[in-house]
CSV table of C-alpha atoms and ligand atoms in Angstrom, one decimal:
chain,number,residue,atom,x,y,z
A,1,MET,CA,-26.2,-22.8,84.3
A,2,SER,CA,-30.1,-23.1,85.6
A,3,ILE,CA,-33.0,-23.9,83.2
A,4,LEU,CA,-36.6,-24.1,83.4
A,5,LYS,CA,-38.9,-25.4,80.9
A,6,GLU,CA,-42.5,-25.1,80.9
A,7,SER,CA,-45.1,-26.2,78.1
A,8,PHE,CA,-48.6,-25.1,77.6
A,9,ASN,CA,-51.0,-26.2,75.6
A,10,ILE,CA,-53.2,-24.0,73.3
A,11,LYS,CA,-56.9,-24.8,71.8
A,12,GLY,CA,-58.1,-24.0,68.6
A,13,ASN,CA,-60.7,-21.4,68.1
A,14,ASP,CA,-60.9,-21.5,72.3
A,15,PHE,CA,-61.5,-17.8,72.9
A,16,ILE,CA,-62.7,-18.3,76.4
A,17,HIS,CA,-59.1,-19.7,77.4
A,18,ALA,CA,-57.2,-17.6,74.7
A,19,GLY,CA,-54.1,-15.7,76.2
A,20,GLU,CA,-54.0,-17.7,79.4
A,21,ALA,CA,-50.8,-19.5,78.4
A,22,ALA,CA,-49.0,-15.9,77.7
A,23,ILE,CA,-50.6,-14.9,81.2
A,24,ARG,CA,-49.1,-17.9,83.0
A,25,VAL,CA,-45.7,-17.1,81.3
A,26,LYS,CA,-46.2,-13.3,82.4
A,27,ASN,CA,-46.8,-14.5,86.0
A,28,LEU,CA,-43.9,-17.1,85.9
A,29,LEU,CA,-41.4,-14.5,84.7
A,30,LYS,CA,-42.9,-12.1,87.4
A,31,SER,CA,-41.5,-14.6,90.0
A,32,LEU,CA,-38.6,-14.3,88.9
A,33,ASN,CA,-36.0,-11.6,88.9
A,34,ILE,CA,-36.7,-10.4,85.2
A,35,SER,CA,-36.9,-6.6,84.5
A,36,PRO,CA,-40.4,-5.4,83.8
A,37,ASP,CA,-39.3,-4.2,80.4
A,38,VAL,CA,-38.2,-7.6,79.2
A,39,ILE,CA,-41.6,-9.1,80.7
A,40,ARG,CA,-43.3,-7.2,78.9
A,41,ARG,CA,-41.8,-7.7,75.6
A,42,ILE,CA,-42.3,-11.1,76.3
A,43,ALA,CA,-45.8,-11.0,77.1
A,44,ILE,CA,-46.8,-9.3,74.0
A,45,CYS,CA,-44.7,-11.7,72.2
A,46,GLY,CA,-46.5,-14.8,73.9
A,47,TYR,CA,-49.8,-13.6,73.6
A,48,GLU,CA,-49.6,-12.6,69.9
A,49,GLY,CA,-48.0,-15.8,69.1
A,50,GLU,CA,-50.7,-17.9,71.3
A,51,MET,CA,-53.7,-15.8,69.5
A,52,ASN,CA,-52.2,-16.9,66.1
A,53,VAL,CA,-52.2,-20.6,67.4
A,54,VAL,CA,-56.0,-20.0,68.6
A,55,MET,CA,-57.0,-18.1,65.4
A,56,HIS,CA,-55.0,-19.7,62.4
A,57,GLY,CA,-53.3,-22.4,63.5
A,58,GLU,CA,-56.2,-25.3,65.1
A,59,GLY,CA,-54.4,-25.3,68.5
A,60,GLY,CA,-50.7,-25.8,69.4
A,61,VAL,CA,-48.0,-26.1,72.4
A,62,LEU,CA,-46.1,-23.0,73.4
A,63,ASP,CA,-42.9,-23.9,75.4
A,64,PHE,CA,-41.3,-21.5,77.2
A,65,GLU,CA,-37.6,-22.2,78.3
A,66,ILE,CA,-35.3,-19.7,80.7
A,67,ASP,CA,-31.9,-20.0,81.6
A,68,ASP,CA,-28.9,-17.7,82.9
A,69,GLU,CA,-29.3,-15.9,79.8
A,70,LYS,CA,-32.2,-16.2,77.7
A,71,VAL,CA,-35.9,-16.6,77.5
A,72,VAL,CA,-36.9,-18.6,74.3
A,73,LEU,CA,-41.0,-18.7,73.7
A,74,ASP,CA,-41.2,-21.7,71.1
A,75,ILE,CA,-44.9,-21.5,69.6
A,76,SER,CA,-45.9,-24.4,67.1
A,77,ASP,CA,-49.1,-25.9,65.5
A,78,LYS,CA,-50.2,-28.6,63.2
A,79,GLY,CA,-52.4,-25.9,61.5
A,80,PRO,CA,-52.6,-24.8,57.8
A,81,GLY,CA,-49.2,-23.3,57.8
A,82,ILE,CA,-48.5,-19.5,56.3
A,83,GLU,CA,-48.6,-19.5,52.4
A,84,ASP,CA,-46.1,-16.7,52.2
A,85,ILE,CA,-44.1,-15.8,55.4
A,86,ASP,CA,-42.8,-12.5,54.3
A,87,LEU,CA,-46.0,-11.3,53.4
A,88,ALA,CA,-47.5,-12.5,56.5
A,89,MET,CA,-44.8,-10.8,58.3
A,90,GLN,CA,-46.1,-6.9,56.8
A,91,LYS,CA,-47.9,-4.6,58.8
A,92,GLY,CA,-51.6,-5.0,57.9
A,93,PHE,CA,-51.6,-8.3,56.2
A,94,SER,CA,-54.2,-10.7,57.6
A,95,THR,CA,-56.3,-13.8,56.6
A,96,ALA,CA,-58.4,-13.2,59.8
A,97,SER,CA,-61.8,-14.2,59.2
A,98,ASP,CA,-64.7,-11.7,59.8
A,99,GLU,CA,-65.6,-13.9,63.1
A,100,ASP,CA,-62.1,-12.7,64.2
A,101,ARG,CA,-62.6,-9.2,62.9
A,102,GLU,CA,-65.6,-8.6,65.0
A,103,MET,CA,-63.5,-9.8,68.1
A,104,GLY,CA,-61.2,-7.0,67.2
A,105,PHE,CA,-58.3,-9.3,65.6
A,106,GLY,CA,-57.2,-9.2,62.2
A,107,ALA,CA,-55.2,-5.9,62.1
A,108,GLY,CA,-52.3,-7.7,60.8
A,109,MET,CA,-50.2,-6.5,63.3
A,110,GLY,CA,-49.3,-9.9,65.6
A,111,LEU,CA,-46.6,-11.2,63.5
A,112,PRO,CA,-44.8,-7.5,63.2
A,113,ASN,CA,-45.2,-6.9,66.6
A,114,MET,CA,-43.6,-10.1,67.5
A,115,GLU,CA,-40.8,-9.4,65.6
A,116,LYS,CA,-40.1,-5.7,67.2
A,117,ASN,CA,-40.4,-7.2,70.4
A,118,ALA,CA,-38.5,-10.2,70.0
A,119,ASP,CA,-34.7,-9.7,70.2
A,120,ARG,CA,-34.6,-12.7,67.6
A,121,ILE,CA,-37.7,-14.5,65.4
A,122,ILE,CA,-37.4,-17.2,63.5
A,123,VAL,CA,-40.4,-18.2,61.6
A,124,GLU,CA,-40.9,-21.6,59.8
A,125,SER,CA,-44.1,-22.7,58.3
A,126,GLY,CA,-45.2,-24.6,55.2
A,127,ASN,CA,-48.3,-26.3,53.8
A,128,GLU,CA,-49.2,-29.6,55.7
A,129,LYS,CA,-46.4,-28.8,58.1
A,130,GLY,CA,-47.9,-26.2,60.8
A,131,THR,CA,-46.1,-23.2,62.1
A,132,ARG,CA,-43.7,-22.9,64.3
A,133,VAL,CA,-42.3,-19.6,65.2
A,134,ARG,CA,-39.4,-19.2,67.8
A,135,MET,CA,-38.7,-15.9,69.7
A,136,PHE,CA,-35.6,-15.2,71.8
A,137,PHE,CA,-35.0,-12.5,74.5
A,138,ASN,CA,-31.8,-11.7,76.2
A,139,ILE,CA,-32.2,-11.4,80.0
A,140,THR,CA,-28.8,-10.6,81.0
A,141,GLY,CA,-29.2,-6.7,80.4
A,142,LYS,CA,-26.6,-6.8,77.8
A,143,GLU,CA,-27.1,-6.1,74.3
A,144,GLU,CA,-31.0,-5.2,74.4
A,145,LYS,CA,-33.1,-4.4,71.5
A,146,ASP,CA,-34.0,-0.4,71.5
B,1,ATP,N1,-49.9,-20.2,63.5
B,1,ATP,C1,-50.3,-19.7,61.9
B,1,ATP,N2,-51.2,-20.5,61.3
B,1,ATP,C2,-51.3,-19.8,60.2
B,1,ATP,N3,-51.2,-18.8,59.5
B,1,ATP,C3,-50.9,-18.0,60.5
B,1,ATP,C4,-50.4,-18.2,61.9
B,1,ATP,N4,-49.6,-17.3,62.0
B,1,ATP,C5,-50.2,-16.2,61.3
B,1,ATP,N5,-50.9,-16.8,60.3
B,1,ATP,C6,-51.0,-15.7,59.3
B,1,ATP,O1,-50.5,-14.7,59.4
B,1,ATP,C7,-51.3,-13.3,58.8
B,1,ATP,C8,-50.7,-12.3,59.7
B,1,ATP,O2,-50.6,-12.7,61.1
B,1,ATP,P1,-50.6,-11.6,62.5
B,1,ATP,O3,-50.6,-12.2,63.8
B,1,ATP,O4,-49.4,-10.4,61.9
B,1,ATP,O5,-52.0,-10.9,61.9
B,1,ATP,P2,-53.6,-11.7,62.3
B,1,ATP,O6,-53.4,-12.7,63.3
B,1,ATP,O7,-54.0,-11.8,60.9
B,1,ATP,O8,-54.1,-10.2,63.1
B,1,ATP,P3,-53.8,-9.8,64.5
B,1,ATP,O9,-52.8,-10.4,65.2
B,1,ATP,O10,-53.4,-8.2,64.1
B,1,ATP,O11,-55.1,-9.8,65.2
B,1,ATP,C9,-52.4,-14.3,59.5
B,1,ATP,O12,-53.5,-13.3,59.2
B,1,ATP,C10,-52.3,-15.6,58.9
B,1,ATP,O13,-52.8,-15.5,57.7
B,2,MG,MG1,-52.0,-12.5,65.0
């Protein structure tokens, strides 16, 4: 079983470089033989997760891992944490600032989109613990989500 791992730093509130980790993950997947639909779903999840770390998480890390069966995105930060995870997972819930909204963010669709596009998502968060979002994608072509 072959495993490839890459780690990308994400800077908090840096909207110039925001999104670059997700683009690098996407380019990496394109260089491997992964189906376009799976790449699309991973790119969406990577981008939304990265933007949450930029906007809400004060910076963090995106860890990418691929083996023969799956891709794992492990996105973590040491920011303020999510107060109510169930609420944050709902469409439309957002604590984005006016500034974030002026840039077009804050629809409260990031986490719902990640949940929809990942085969499995685990969100862990707590006060002073930061936030960790892990997303799993099956790349075997079997048991793919609709
Ligand atoms: N890494 C994080 N650290 C702290 N809070 C977070 C983090 N990620 C999400 N949240 C909280 O969960 C809420 C919902 O996140 P979600 O990505 O769904 O929406 P959004 O980021 O506010 O808007 P959008 O993603 O549509 O631009 C955020 O507004 C924020 O309160
Ligand atoms: Mg978001």
